[in-house]
Structure formats: C-alpha cells, structure tokens
Short mmCIF file of C-alpha atoms in Angstrom, two decimals:
data_model
loop_
_atom_site.label_atom_id
_atom_site.label_comp_id
_atom_site.label_asym_id
_atom_site.label_seq_id
_atom_site.Cartn_x
_atom_site.Cartn_y
_atom_site.Cartn_z
CA MET A 250 -50.45 20.50 -88.51
CA THR A 251 -51.18 21.95 -85.49
CA GLU A 252 -54.21 20.85 -82.91
CA GLU A 253 -55.57 22.87 -80.94
CA THR A 254 -55.08 21.78 -77.48
CA TYR A 255 -58.68 22.15 -76.25
CA ILE A 256 -58.98 20.91 -72.56
CA GLN A 257 -61.44 18.37 -72.15
CA ASN A 258 -63.36 17.86 -68.72
CA THR A 259 -64.17 14.21 -68.85
CA LEU A 260 -63.43 11.13 -71.10
CA LEU A 261 -65.46 8.29 -70.52
CA THR A 262 -65.05 5.13 -72.12
CA VAL A 263 -67.92 2.68 -71.52
CA GLY A 264 -67.09 -1.37 -71.68
CA GLY A 265 -67.16 -4.73 -69.62
CA GLY A 266 -66.89 -8.03 -71.41
CA LYS A 267 -70.90 -9.45 -71.95
CA GLY A 268 -73.57 -7.87 -74.23
CA GLY A 269 -76.64 -6.98 -73.07
CA THR A 270 -75.93 -5.83 -69.63
CA GLY A 271 -76.92 -2.27 -70.79
CA LYS A 272 -73.71 -0.34 -72.16
CA SER A 273 -74.83 1.59 -74.66
CA PHE A 274 -77.77 2.57 -72.78
CA LEU A 275 -75.48 4.08 -69.99
CA ALA A 276 -72.93 5.70 -72.38
CA ALA A 277 -75.98 6.95 -74.14
CA GLY A 278 -77.81 8.68 -70.93
CA LEU A 279 -74.50 9.91 -69.47
CA ALA A 280 -73.65 11.45 -73.07
CA ILE A 281 -77.25 12.79 -73.00
CA GLU A 282 -76.90 14.71 -69.42
CA LEU A 283 -73.20 15.88 -69.69
CA GLY A 284 -74.41 17.46 -73.28
CA ALA A 285 -77.12 18.89 -71.59
CA ARG A 286 -75.00 20.79 -68.80
CA SER A 287 -71.80 21.74 -70.82
CA ARG A 288 -73.77 22.01 -74.10
CA ASN A 289 -70.60 20.88 -75.70
CA ALA A 290 -70.24 17.02 -75.65
CA VAL A 291 -69.20 14.14 -78.06
CA ALA A 292 -70.44 10.50 -77.71
CA VAL A 293 -68.36 7.83 -79.70
CA GLY A 294 -69.65 4.47 -81.32
CA ALA A 295 -66.91 2.23 -81.30
CA VAL A 296 -68.71 -0.80 -82.32
CA LEU A 297 -72.18 -1.17 -83.88
CA GLY A 298 -74.64 -3.82 -83.41
CA GLY A 299 -77.44 -4.33 -81.01
CA PRO A 300 -79.54 -1.31 -79.50
CA ASN A 301 -76.89 0.83 -80.33
CA LEU A 302 -75.45 4.34 -80.15
CA PRO A 303 -77.10 6.21 -83.24
CA THR A 304 -80.37 4.27 -82.30
CA LEU A 305 -80.36 5.27 -78.89
CA LEU A 306 -79.55 9.21 -79.50
CA GLY A 307 -82.07 9.93 -82.49
CA VAL A 308 -79.21 9.15 -84.99
CA ARG A 309 -80.19 8.19 -88.81
CA GLU A 310 -78.26 4.87 -90.08
CA ASN A 311 -76.20 6.64 -92.74
CA GLY A 312 -73.93 9.36 -92.86
CA ARG A 313 -70.09 9.43 -92.18
CA ASP A 314 -68.65 7.05 -89.70
CA LEU A 315 -65.46 5.77 -88.56
CA GLY A 316 -65.04 3.98 -90.86
CA ASP A 317 -64.44 6.82 -93.43
CA PHE A 318 -61.40 8.22 -91.00
CA PHE A 319 -59.63 5.01 -91.01
CA ARG A 320 -60.04 4.75 -94.91
CA ASN A 321 -58.55 8.41 -94.97
CA ARG A 322 -61.82 9.74 -96.53
CA ALA A 323 -61.79 12.34 -93.71
CA PRO A 324 -58.89 13.59 -92.44
CA ARG A 325 -59.83 14.52 -89.25
CA LEU A 326 -62.01 13.12 -86.42
CA GLU A 327 -64.36 16.17 -86.11
CA ASP A 328 -64.92 15.38 -89.96
CA VAL A 329 -67.69 12.64 -88.45
CA LEU A 330 -69.33 14.23 -86.29
CA THR A 331 -73.05 13.92 -86.50
CA GLU A 332 -75.76 15.97 -84.67
CA THR A 333 -78.00 14.00 -82.66
CA SER A 334 -81.63 15.37 -81.38
CA TYR A 335 -79.93 16.50 -78.21
CA PRO A 336 -78.59 19.49 -78.03
CA GLY A 337 -74.39 20.02 -77.05
CA LEU A 338 -74.56 16.61 -77.87
CA LYS A 339 -72.63 15.62 -81.43
CA LEU A 340 -72.36 11.52 -82.40
CA ILE A 341 -69.31 10.10 -84.04
CA LYS A 342 -70.46 6.59 -85.07
CA GLY A 343 -69.09 3.33 -85.11
CA SER A 344 -67.86 1.46 -88.44
CA GLU A 345 -70.13 -1.02 -90.31
CA ASN A 346 -67.32 -3.66 -89.47
CA ALA A 347 -68.09 -4.92 -86.69
CA LEU A 348 -65.12 -6.42 -86.23
CA PHE A 349 -62.96 -3.42 -87.16
CA LEU A 350 -61.68 -1.74 -83.79
CA ALA A 351 -60.21 -5.20 -83.21
CA ASN A 352 -58.29 -5.41 -86.43
CA LEU A 353 -57.37 -2.36 -86.08
CA HIS A 354 -53.41 -1.51 -86.38
CA GLN A 355 -51.06 -0.43 -84.13
CA ALA A 356 -50.81 2.66 -85.74
CA LYS A 357 -54.13 3.40 -86.56
CA LYS A 358 -55.56 2.68 -83.37
CA LEU A 359 -52.65 5.27 -81.72
CA LYS A 360 -53.72 8.11 -84.30
CA LEU A 361 -57.65 7.47 -83.33
CA ILE A 362 -56.46 8.16 -79.17
CA ARG A 363 -54.45 10.83 -80.21
CA GLN A 364 -57.47 12.16 -81.51
CA ILE A 365 -59.65 11.45 -79.26
CA LYS A 366 -57.81 13.18 -76.70
CA SER A 367 -57.90 16.51 -78.59
CA LEU A 368 -61.42 16.85 -79.74
CA PRO A 369 -62.73 20.11 -79.15
CA ALA A 370 -65.65 18.86 -76.61
CA ARG A 371 -65.90 19.17 -72.80
CA ASN A 372 -66.90 15.57 -72.60
CA VAL A 373 -66.33 12.69 -74.73
CA ILE A 374 -67.97 9.48 -74.36
CA ILE A 375 -67.19 6.48 -75.68
CA ASP A 376 -69.39 2.92 -75.88
CA LEU A 377 -66.53 0.71 -76.51
CA GLY A 378 -69.24 -2.57 -76.94
CA THR A 379 -68.81 -6.20 -75.43
CA GLY A 380 -65.15 -7.88 -76.39
CA SER A 381 -61.79 -7.95 -74.37
CA ALA A 382 -59.84 -7.39 -77.76
CA PHE A 383 -56.42 -5.80 -77.31
CA ASN A 384 -57.46 -2.84 -78.65
CA THR A 385 -60.68 -2.70 -76.58
CA LEU A 386 -58.97 -2.59 -73.43
CA ASP A 387 -56.17 -0.23 -74.89
CA LEU A 388 -59.13 2.65 -75.46
CA PHE A 389 -60.51 1.49 -72.37
CA VAL A 390 -58.03 1.99 -70.23
CA ILE A 391 -57.80 6.00 -71.95
CA GLY A 392 -60.88 6.59 -69.91
CA GLN A 393 -60.55 9.24 -66.59
CA PRO A 394 -62.24 6.82 -65.48
CA GLY A 395 -63.27 3.67 -67.66
CA ILE A 396 -66.67 2.36 -66.38
CA VAL A 397 -67.75 -1.15 -66.50
CA VAL A 398 -71.04 -1.94 -66.36
CA VAL A 399 -72.57 -5.75 -65.13
CA THR A 400 -75.58 -7.45 -64.01
CA PRO A 401 -76.33 -9.31 -61.23
CA ASP A 402 -75.94 -12.56 -62.68
CA PRO A 403 -72.89 -15.31 -62.68
CA THR A 404 -72.01 -14.87 -65.92
CA SER A 405 -72.04 -11.34 -66.23
CA VAL A 406 -70.06 -10.92 -62.73
CA GLU A 407 -67.71 -13.72 -64.21
CA ASN A 408 -66.79 -11.42 -67.54
CA THR A 409 -66.58 -7.99 -65.90
CA TYR A 410 -63.39 -10.34 -63.62
CA PHE A 411 -62.08 -11.36 -67.10
CA PHE A 412 -62.45 -7.75 -68.38
CA LEU A 413 -60.58 -6.11 -65.56
CA LYS A 414 -57.96 -8.78 -65.18
CA SER A 415 -57.55 -8.48 -68.59
CA CYS A 416 -56.70 -4.86 -68.41
CA ALA A 417 -54.57 -5.19 -65.51
CA VAL A 418 -52.50 -7.66 -66.88
CA ARG A 419 -52.21 -5.47 -70.10
CA ILE A 420 -51.14 -2.57 -68.37
CA LEU A 421 -49.01 -4.96 -66.25
CA LYS A 422 -47.01 -6.08 -69.31
CA LEU A 423 -46.88 -2.57 -71.00
CA TYR A 424 -44.54 -1.85 -68.03
CA ILE A 425 -42.58 -4.82 -67.82
CA ARG A 426 -41.96 -3.97 -72.21
CA TYR A 427 -40.85 -0.32 -71.10
CA TYR A 428 -38.86 -1.29 -67.76
CA LYS A 429 -37.50 -4.09 -69.86
CA ILE A 430 -37.81 -6.71 -66.79
CA PRO A 431 -36.74 -10.43 -68.10
CA GLY A 432 -38.80 -13.20 -68.54
CA LEU A 433 -41.45 -11.79 -65.91
CA GLU A 434 -44.14 -11.72 -68.96
CA GLU A 435 -43.57 -15.62 -69.61
CA LYS A 436 -44.29 -15.61 -65.79
CA ILE A 437 -47.41 -13.85 -66.23
CA ALA A 438 -48.61 -16.28 -69.19
CA GLY A 439 -48.33 -18.83 -67.40
CA GLU A 440 -49.17 -17.76 -63.71
CA LEU A 441 -52.35 -15.20 -64.97
CA GLU A 442 -53.83 -15.98 -68.01
CA ASP A 443 -54.36 -19.57 -67.31
CA GLY A 444 -56.32 -18.00 -64.28
CA VAL A 445 -54.27 -20.15 -61.98
CA SER A 446 -53.49 -17.39 -59.50
CA THR A 447 -55.10 -14.23 -58.96
CA LEU A 448 -53.08 -10.91 -59.39
CA ARG A 449 -52.89 -10.54 -55.95
CA THR A 450 -51.07 -13.80 -55.05
CA PHE A 451 -48.94 -13.35 -57.96
CA LEU A 452 -47.91 -9.78 -56.75
CA THR A 453 -47.28 -10.89 -52.97
CA VAL A 454 -45.02 -14.17 -54.74
CA LEU A 455 -42.98 -11.44 -56.64
CA ALA A 456 -42.83 -8.63 -54.24
CA SER A 457 -41.15 -11.54 -51.81
CA ASN A 458 -38.75 -11.98 -54.43
CA ASP A 459 -38.27 -8.89 -56.05
CA GLY A 460 -39.06 -5.82 -54.30
CA ALA A 461 -37.85 -3.45 -57.13
CA THR A 462 -40.32 -5.37 -59.51
CA GLY A 463 -43.28 -5.92 -57.01
CA ARG A 464 -43.16 -1.65 -56.72
CA ILE A 465 -43.20 -0.77 -60.30
CA LEU A 466 -45.80 -2.86 -60.92
CA GLN A 467 -47.46 -1.89 -58.19
CA ALA A 468 -47.65 1.42 -58.96
CA ALA A 469 -48.80 0.15 -62.71
CA LEU A 470 -51.58 -1.00 -60.90
CA ASN A 471 -52.29 2.38 -58.59
CA SER A 472 -53.05 4.16 -61.66
CA PHE A 473 -55.32 2.12 -62.93
CA ARG A 474 -59.20 3.44 -61.43
CA PRO A 475 -61.96 2.23 -63.05
CA CYS A 476 -65.93 2.94 -62.33
CA LEU A 477 -68.46 -0.07 -61.72
CA VAL A 478 -71.93 0.35 -62.67
CA VAL A 479 -74.15 -2.33 -61.32
CA ASN A 480 -77.07 -2.29 -63.70
CA LYS A 481 -80.91 -4.18 -63.71
CA ALA A 482 -80.50 -4.12 -60.29
CA ARG A 483 -83.70 -6.12 -58.05
CA GLY A 484 -83.96 -6.42 -54.67
CA ASP A 485 -81.85 -5.93 -52.07
CA LYS A 486 -78.97 -8.25 -53.10
CA ASP A 487 -78.50 -7.09 -56.41
CA HIS A 488 -77.85 -3.31 -54.44
CA LEU A 489 -75.70 -5.09 -52.44
CA LEU A 490 -73.58 -6.67 -54.92
CA GLY A 491 -72.23 -3.63 -56.40
CA ARG A 492 -70.28 -3.13 -53.15
CA SER A 493 -69.25 -6.71 -52.89
CA ILE A 494 -67.43 -6.52 -56.24
CA VAL A 495 -65.57 -3.97 -55.55
CA ASP A 496 -63.62 -5.44 -52.17
CA VAL A 497 -63.25 -8.28 -54.20
CA VAL A 498 -61.65 -6.38 -57.04
CA ARG A 499 -59.71 -4.51 -54.54
CA ARG A 500 -58.38 -6.87 -52.50
CA TYR A 501 -57.86 -9.93 -55.37
CA PHE A 502 -57.14 -7.81 -58.22
CA LEU A 503 -55.08 -4.85 -56.36
CA ILE A 504 -57.11 -2.69 -58.59
CA GLU A 505 -59.12 0.22 -57.58
CA LEU A 506 -62.36 -0.15 -58.37
CA GLU A 507 -64.78 2.63 -57.31
CA LEU A 508 -69.05 2.03 -57.04
CA LEU A 509 -70.36 4.85 -59.67
CA GLY A 510 -73.85 3.49 -58.87
CA THR A 511 -76.72 1.28 -59.10
CA LEU A 512 -79.38 1.27 -61.38
CA PRO A 513 -82.39 -0.71 -60.81
CA TYR A 514 -84.40 -3.25 -63.10
CA ASP A 515 -87.22 -1.28 -65.53
CA GLU A 516 -89.28 -3.00 -67.70
CA ARG A 517 -89.99 0.60 -69.52
CA VAL A 518 -86.56 0.33 -70.61
CA LEU A 519 -87.60 -2.10 -73.22
CA TRP A 520 -90.41 -0.40 -74.23
CA SER A 521 -88.60 2.57 -75.34
CA LEU A 522 -86.10 0.63 -76.95
CA LYS A 523 -88.32 -1.17 -79.13
CA LYS A 524 -90.21 2.00 -79.70
CA HIS A 525 -86.79 3.92 -80.74
CA ILE A 526 -87.66 6.68 -78.41
CA PRO A 527 -84.99 7.28 -75.75
CA PHE A 528 -85.71 6.34 -72.33
CA THR A 529 -84.41 9.38 -70.47
CA ARG A 530 -86.48 11.26 -72.33
CA GLU A 531 -89.44 9.34 -72.22
CA TYR A 532 -89.31 9.03 -68.19
CA PRO A 533 -87.18 11.98 -67.42
CA GLU A 534 -88.49 11.19 -63.39
CA SER A 535 -87.97 7.35 -63.50
CA GLU A 536 -84.81 6.08 -60.98
CA ILE A 537 -83.31 5.16 -63.97
CA SER A 538 -82.77 8.67 -65.30
CA LEU A 539 -82.26 10.42 -62.14
CA ARG A 540 -79.36 8.09 -61.05
CA ILE A 541 -77.60 8.43 -64.31
CA ARG A 542 -78.38 12.21 -63.64
CA ASP A 543 -76.49 12.09 -60.20
CA MET A 544 -73.85 10.00 -62.12
CA ALA A 545 -73.42 12.35 -64.61
CA GLU A 546 -72.96 15.08 -62.41
CA LYS A 547 -70.37 13.06 -59.75
CA LEU A 548 -68.43 12.77 -62.97
CA ALA A 549 -68.20 15.97 -64.04
CA LYS A 550 -67.02 17.33 -61.39
CA SER A 551 -64.29 15.65 -60.06
CA GLN A 552 -60.79 16.08 -62.25
CA PRO A 553 -58.50 13.80 -63.13
CA GLY A 554 -56.17 12.73 -60.15
CA ASP A 555 -58.85 12.78 -57.40
CA ALA A 556 -59.93 9.82 -55.49
CA GLY A 557 -61.62 7.60 -57.42
CA VAL A 558 -61.84 9.21 -61.25
CA GLY A 559 -58.25 8.69 -62.51
CA GLU A 560 -56.33 8.02 -65.47
CA ALA A 561 -54.13 5.30 -66.07
CA GLN A 562 -50.38 6.76 -66.79
CA ARG A 563 -48.51 4.38 -68.51
CA PRO A 564 -46.09 4.44 -71.10
CA VAL A 565 -47.41 4.11 -74.52
CA MET B 268 -46.42 -3.20 -50.10
CA VAL B 269 -48.75 -5.44 -50.52
CA LYS B 270 -50.06 -7.51 -47.31
CA LYS B 271 -51.02 -11.10 -47.33
CA ILE B 272 -54.50 -11.31 -46.00
CA GLU B 273 -53.69 -12.62 -43.01
CA ASP B 274 -51.67 -9.68 -42.01
CA LEU B 275 -54.42 -7.30 -42.74
CA ASP B 276 -55.48 -5.94 -39.40
CA PHE B 277 -59.17 -6.11 -38.71
CA TYR B 278 -60.67 -2.96 -39.50
CA GLU B 279 -58.67 -3.14 -42.62
CA LEU B 280 -60.34 -6.22 -43.45
CA LEU B 281 -63.83 -5.12 -43.22
CA ASN B 282 -63.15 -1.40 -44.74
CA LEU B 283 -63.46 0.04 -41.17
CA GLY B 284 -62.03 3.56 -39.45
CA LEU B 285 -60.68 2.96 -36.42
CA ASP B 286 -63.59 4.97 -34.97
CA ALA B 287 -66.27 2.47 -36.39
CA THR B 288 -69.66 2.38 -34.37
CA PRO B 289 -70.81 -1.14 -33.30
CA GLY B 290 -73.61 -0.65 -36.57
CA GLU B 291 -70.30 -0.20 -38.67
CA ILE B 292 -69.28 -2.80 -37.65
CA GLU B 293 -71.75 -5.74 -37.82
CA GLY B 294 -72.78 -4.21 -41.82
CA ALA B 295 -69.05 -4.40 -42.35
CA TYR B 296 -69.03 -8.14 -40.97
CA LEU B 297 -72.34 -9.26 -43.03
CA LEU B 298 -71.22 -7.38 -46.41
CA ALA B 299 -68.19 -9.36 -45.71
CA VAL B 300 -69.73 -12.65 -45.14
CA ALA B 301 -72.14 -12.24 -48.07
CA THR B 302 -69.09 -10.99 -50.58
CA TYR B 303 -66.69 -14.00 -49.49
CA HIS B 304 -69.09 -17.12 -48.79
CA GLN B 305 -69.25 -20.56 -50.53
CA GLU B 306 -71.87 -19.42 -52.58
CA ALA B 307 -71.58 -15.99 -53.21
CA MET B 308 -71.53 -14.19 -57.30
CA ALA B 309 -69.06 -11.81 -56.01
CA SER B 310 -66.36 -14.30 -55.52
CA ARG B 311 -67.52 -16.79 -57.30
CA GLY B 312 -64.31 -18.22 -59.36
CA VAL B 313 -61.85 -15.80 -58.13
CA LEU B 314 -60.35 -17.35 -54.91
CA SER B 315 -59.06 -20.93 -54.49
CA LEU B 316 -60.73 -23.05 -51.55
CA GLU B 317 -58.02 -22.39 -49.35
CA GLU B 318 -57.65 -18.20 -50.07
CA ARG B 319 -61.93 -18.50 -49.50
CA GLY B 320 -60.89 -20.25 -46.50
CA VAL B 321 -58.26 -17.82 -44.99
CA ILE B 322 -60.57 -14.85 -45.38
CA LEU B 323 -63.59 -16.25 -44.00
CA ARG B 324 -61.73 -17.21 -41.31
CA ARG B 325 -60.21 -14.00 -40.69
CA ILE B 326 -64.05 -12.09 -41.38
CA GLU B 327 -64.60 -14.50 -38.30
CA GLU B 328 -61.64 -13.41 -35.98
CA ALA B 329 -62.23 -9.70 -36.77
CA PHE B 330 -65.78 -9.66 -36.02
CA GLU B 331 -65.22 -11.71 -33.23
CA THR B 332 -62.50 -9.12 -31.43
CA LEU B 333 -64.46 -5.96 -33.13
CA ALA B 334 -67.77 -6.68 -31.47
CA ASP B 335 -66.76 -7.20 -28.12
CA PRO B 336 -65.55 -3.96 -26.40
CA ASP B 337 -63.19 -5.35 -24.28
CA LYS B 338 -61.65 -7.53 -26.66
CA ARG B 339 -61.54 -4.28 -28.94
CA LYS B 340 -59.59 -2.01 -26.74
CA THR B 341 -56.42 -4.48 -26.47
CA TYR B 342 -56.64 -5.07 -30.19
CA ASP B 343 -56.77 -1.27 -30.59
CA GLU B 344 -53.50 -0.88 -28.06
CA LEU B 345 -51.80 -3.27 -30.23
CA ILE B 346 -52.32 -2.38 -33.34
CA LEU B 347 -52.17 0.88 -32.86
CA PRO B 348 -48.69 1.74 -33.27
CA GLN B 349 -48.49 0.16 -36.44
CA ARG B 350 -50.61 2.35 -37.95
CA PRO B 351 -49.31 5.37 -40.01
CA GLU B 352 -51.71 7.75 -38.05
CA SER B 353 -49.83 6.94 -35.09
CA GLN B 354 -46.17 7.56 -36.22
CA GLN B 355 -45.05 10.63 -34.37
CA ARG B 356 -41.71 12.54 -34.85
CA ALA B 357 -39.56 12.06 -31.87
CA TYR B 358 -39.17 15.33 -29.42
CA PHE B 359 -36.14 16.62 -29.51
CA ARG B 360 -34.01 14.91 -26.68
CA LYS B 361 -31.79 17.61 -24.49
CA SER B 362 -30.17 14.66 -22.31
CA THR B 363 -29.56 10.85 -24.01
CA GLU B 364 -29.26 9.25 -21.75
CA LYS B 365 -32.09 7.52 -20.97
CA LEU B 366 -34.60 5.73 -24.00
CA GLU B 367 -37.87 5.57 -22.52
CA ILE B 368 -40.17 6.62 -24.39
CA GLU B 369 -42.51 8.46 -22.40
CA ASP B 370 -45.99 8.47 -24.31
CA ALA B 371 -45.17 4.71 -26.28
CA THR B 372 -48.00 2.26 -25.47
CA GLU B 373 -47.24 -0.78 -23.46
CA VAL B 374 -45.51 -2.84 -26.38
CA GLN B 375 -43.57 0.18 -27.83
CA LYS B 376 -41.47 0.29 -24.70
CA PHE B 377 -41.01 -2.93 -24.14
CA TRP B 378 -39.50 -3.57 -27.98
CA ALA B 379 -37.79 -0.45 -27.41
CA ARG B 380 -36.25 -1.74 -23.83
CA VAL B 381 -34.83 -4.56 -25.27
CA SER B 382 -33.46 -3.58 -28.68
CA SER B 383 -31.58 -1.03 -26.51
CA SER B 384 -30.01 -3.15 -24.21
CA MET B 385 -29.65 -6.19 -26.96
CA LEU B 386 -28.84 -5.05 -30.24
CA PRO B 387 -25.55 -2.86 -31.09
CA VAL B 388 -25.99 0.74 -31.58
CA GLY B 389 -26.31 0.88 -35.16
CA LEU B 390 -29.39 -1.08 -35.65
CA ARG B 391 -31.23 0.59 -33.47
CA ARG B 392 -34.14 1.64 -34.68
CA GLY B 393 -36.14 5.21 -34.20
CA ARG B 394 -34.44 7.42 -31.27
CA GLY B 395 -31.40 6.97 -29.59
CA ARG B 396 -29.24 6.57 -33.59
CA HIS B 397 -27.91 8.81 -33.06
CA ARG B 398 -25.91 7.85 -29.70
CA GLN B 399 -22.41 7.57 -30.19
CA HIS B 400 -21.67 4.90 -27.36
CA LYS B 401 -19.66 1.26 -28.41
CA ASN B 402 -19.40 -0.65 -26.31
CA GLY B 403 -18.06 0.02 -23.06
CA LYS B 404 -18.65 2.17 -19.81
CA GLY B 405 -21.82 4.14 -22.01
CA TRP B 406 -23.64 1.03 -22.97
CA LEU B 407 -22.58 -0.08 -19.00
CA ASN B 408 -24.55 2.79 -17.58
CA LEU B 409 -27.27 2.51 -20.28
CA GLN B 410 -27.99 -1.33 -18.66
CA LYS B 411 -28.32 0.49 -15.09
CA ASP B 412 -31.07 2.48 -16.70
CA ARG B 413 -33.14 0.12 -18.61
CA HIS B 414 -36.66 -1.22 -16.98
CA TYR B 415 -36.84 -4.57 -16.79
CA TYR B 416 -38.85 -6.61 -19.47
CA GLY B 417 -39.19 -9.70 -17.96
CA GLU B 418 -41.56 -8.59 -15.81
CA TYR B 419 -43.81 -6.91 -18.31
CA LEU B 420 -43.80 -10.39 -19.98
CA LYS B 421 -44.90 -12.00 -16.96
CA SER B 422 -47.60 -9.64 -16.01
CA VAL B 423 -49.06 -9.99 -19.49
CA ARG B 424 -48.45 -13.24 -19.12
CA GLU B 425 -50.87 -13.43 -16.09
CA GLN B 426 -53.65 -11.44 -17.30
CA ARG B 427 -54.08 -13.76 -20.32
CA GLY B 428 -54.37 -16.59 -17.76
CA LEU B 429 -51.63 -18.82 -19.02
CA THR B 430 -48.78 -20.85 -17.75
CA LEU B 431 -45.08 -20.67 -18.09
CA GLU B 432 -45.49 -24.95 -19.32
CA GLU B 433 -47.95 -23.34 -22.01
CA ILE B 434 -46.02 -20.86 -23.10
CA SER B 435 -43.17 -23.11 -23.10
CA GLN B 436 -45.11 -25.34 -25.61
CA ARG B 437 -46.44 -22.40 -27.60
CA ALA B 438 -42.98 -20.76 -27.83
CA LYS B 439 -40.95 -24.25 -28.61
CA ILE B 440 -38.70 -22.61 -25.48
CA SER B 441 -37.28 -24.57 -22.48
CA LEU B 442 -39.67 -24.06 -19.19
CA ALA B 443 -35.87 -22.89 -17.43
CA LEU B 444 -35.04 -20.56 -20.30
CA LEU B 445 -38.71 -19.04 -19.54
CA ALA B 446 -38.32 -18.34 -15.74
CA ALA B 447 -34.61 -16.93 -16.48
CA LEU B 448 -36.29 -14.31 -19.02
CA GLU B 449 -39.12 -13.18 -16.58
CA GLU B 450 -36.35 -13.03 -13.76
CA GLU B 451 -34.09 -11.11 -16.27
CA ASP B 452 -31.00 -13.80 -14.88
CA GLU B 453 -28.30 -12.21 -16.90
CA GLU B 454 -25.99 -15.74 -16.72
CA SER B 455 -28.20 -18.05 -17.74
CA LEU B 456 -29.51 -16.31 -20.81
CA PRO B 457 -27.92 -16.23 -24.21
CA GLN B 458 -26.79 -12.55 -25.27
CA GLY B 459 -27.76 -10.91 -29.08
CA LYS B 460 -30.01 -11.76 -31.44
CA ASP B 461 -30.66 -15.25 -29.84
CA ARG B 462 -32.01 -13.43 -26.67
CA VAL B 463 -34.28 -11.32 -29.01
CA ARG B 464 -35.34 -14.28 -31.08
CA MET B 465 -36.29 -15.70 -28.09
CA LEU B 466 -38.25 -12.66 -26.82
CA GLN B 467 -40.08 -12.57 -30.19
CA ALA B 468 -41.44 -16.08 -29.85
CA TYR B 469 -42.07 -15.57 -26.24
CA ALA B 470 -44.11 -12.33 -27.37
CA ARG B 471 -46.03 -14.41 -30.46
CA ALA B 472 -46.73 -16.86 -27.80
CA LEU B 473 -48.67 -14.25 -26.02
CA GLY B 474 -50.00 -12.79 -28.46
CA LEU B 475 -48.40 -9.73 -28.83
CA ASN B 476 -47.23 -9.32 -32.37
CA SER B 477 -43.90 -7.59 -32.90
CA ALA B 478 -44.58 -4.06 -33.05
CA ASN B 479 -42.02 -1.82 -34.51
CA GLY B 480 -39.03 -3.07 -32.43
CA GLY B 481 -37.10 -6.11 -32.14
CA LYS B 482 -35.39 -7.61 -35.19
#
C-alpha cells in the first residue's frame, strides 16, 4: 500500500511530567492558530482525562478514536479524523483507556509513528498528556520540536527536569544499543537513573575515559532540541524562570532547550474552561492569545534543522 | 567536547558575546545568580553542593573580571587566542628561517618561542611543522634567532607585582632555577620536557593560562 508523501511543515509534540500545567491548553491553542494559517492542521490527543483536546476544540465525545485505529477497526489514521468547530483543524481523539499509550506494544507504536509522520496535513500537533512512560518519551522525541510546559512551582520544575532527563537517557540508550557499546547501559542505569550524577558529570567522566564513546553520545544529545513554555507566570521572577531553566538544562543536562515563550496567569482561562468555550476564541486579544499566536508563527516559520527547532535524529 | 564548568571562559559561562556591554554583563550576572543560588527553584535538586559551590564561585569571578574594564582587557587577551573566532590560517611563508608569528598576541608568541626551541620538530604545533630540520646546523641557527622568553616572563611577573619567592612557592620551583629561567641560563636549566614543564608551572603561577603551545 503506497502512502502519499505529504510534506508536513510542523510536527509538534507537547508533553512534560506533571498534570495541570496547561499542556492540552497550549496544544489546543497552537493547533487552532496553525489551522487558521494553513487550513490543514491535525491535532492528536494521545490521552484522555482532564480538560482534554476534544473539549477544548468543541468536539463531541462520541466518534472514532485511536482505540479504533489500534483495534484494526480503522486501517489508517486518517479514517479516525473528526471535524472540530475550527476551520482548517481536524482532530484525532485519544482512546478512552487512559493507559492505552503506556501499554502500547512496540509494533503498534512504530505503526502509529509511521502514520503520524505521513498524515496528509501541513501541521500536526500531538498532546501527549502527563507522564514519562517509555512510549510517551518515544512519541515526544519525534517532535520538531517537542514542547515541554512548566509552571513556576518547584514540583513542576522538578517534573520537567525528570522528563527531559528521561528523554535524554532514552536517546542515549538507543544509541548505545545501536553502536553496541558494552557495559554502558548498566552504567547509565546505575549512575543516571538513580539521580546520582548529572548528565554533564556523567559525560565528562565518560569522555575523559573514552573519547570516542563520549563523542557519539554527545552527538546523540545534540540532535535533541526541545522547546520550553512557561505557563501561568505571575510577576517578573516567574518571567525570568524560563531563561534560568534553559541555562540549567543546557549546562547540566547537555540538552539544547530553547525558550519558546512565557504565558501569564489569567483567571479567565478557568472561566472559559468551565463554560466549555475555548479561551482563545472568547478572548482573542488577551495577552495569552497573542503570545500563542506568536509562538505558532515562530514554529511555522522555522524549518527542521534550524537552530532551535529540530528533530531528534536517531536510529529507531 | 564537554568542558568542565571551571574550564568555561567567563563569556561562555554567562552566555555573553565578546562584545557584551556593561549592562548586558550585569544582567547576565544577575540572571546567573538567580539561577544558581542556594534557594533557586531552577536549580534545586539538580546540582550537588559541590557543583553549586563551583559554579557560584565561577560566576562571581566572572563578574568581578568582566565588570572592571582593565581586568576585562587583560582577560580578553588571554582567552582570545583560544576562541575559534581568532584562529587564523597561517600565512604562506616564503622563508622558513624565523619562527616569529607577527600578528600573534604576546602569550601566543611566548609559547611559540618556547616550543620552537624546546621540542623536536615533529611535535611542534602549527607553523614550522613543514621544516625539515633535525638536530644539527639548522637547529643551531634556530637557537640564534629565537627570542628570549625569560625576559617576557620576568616582565609579566613584575607587572603583576609578584616576587620570585612568591612564584617559587606557587609553582614549586626552586628560586635558583626560577632565576635561571628568567636569565635564560642554558647551563643551569634542564632540557626538553622538563624545561617546558617548568615554564608551564611558572606561567600558571603567573596566571597565564597555557595557550595553544607548550605541551
């Protein structure tokens, strides 16, 4: 079966550890903006629960979803597309089974990834929801870029670091397996996953003992370029937080994180959610809506490989 | 390759360009402190106590140096040769007699002189590698042409207001040997690697980071 190659302009994945940070809100906002520009965007809700994508985009609960795709009731991803109340934007709903993503088998996950990449859409936006399960990470890193959302509180920051570190370790492991470097996997499990040393320390020590391996792993990390959005920011301190996080992640996790933007806290977001009316539609001239528009433009303009917006190239 | 935090130069540490204005330097410093101080949310749980100490110390050093125009100037001269922007390709040399690098900074010239007179041909970096001289007549001619490094070290030492005793302590070299270095008393000095090592220790004690020459 031949698949038409359709050049996607952007493939965004929105993720990051904690719940309630506004991932779905951001994913919906970006999807709406990109849909308005290109008239051909697809939002994918990988997970249900909370103020989720269908609600945010004005879609009814019944209808086909990813579960149907995986149970082979629908052969192609396009068959489960649903209209939204936004012109130019379609939706693929996540399954009712909240754990479906975590339990996905390797083969089905690869099938999903393949079909996502060949969706006939200019922009694809995937809302990955909470958690750092392996499958979530694997979906996150196909993003060009992947976007993590953080709120200015210690738990959220901690979760974000854990998420990014997990992504990096996952990528390193893939490279180690591909290059068949012996003994390194156990070393990583021992030193990194237990949180004993930072990635920087780990790689500096490794590089001094074995330069070639160090270079391979460094190259692996260079290809991972996620973006950061700080949500619900109040006051100057919170607005600086994004830059601080970017610095820490670059220095100690050796990940090229780019600050995409900061969204201020706005009570009205909650009101809109309760009324089931998308915020960006109700308050299109609010600071939040304007900034989301800026972000969408920035993402749509840059091509893969540009500084700051790039795909993780890795042997899958 | 991944550098240690201590090995990042001050500009890299504060994410500044070489042409940063005083305003930018101050802003970068404040942001860095806000990021890494004890209670900072952005770095909580990430750094060990030791790592935090290292980076905070370095940030203070950086600001202290870059905020003072004189200190900054001296510092710039030291690190500029190591920066990729300043790596120039060698001019094509018609004559291979002299090894003087006309446009290099003092530090670069210093190490070039040292390496040209100390090391065997094969180990010499950069210019002069194409020389076919081995030990023998050419080598002797070389010795005649080289410029003295002892003088240079002495002048830097005096500039910094340091005595031979202080350097002797810091570099762990005997006073007699240090004096011999400055006077370039060939008979009293060890040859080859030992001498280079001594020079490196002296330079380090002076605060001259060994640039691209030497080892």
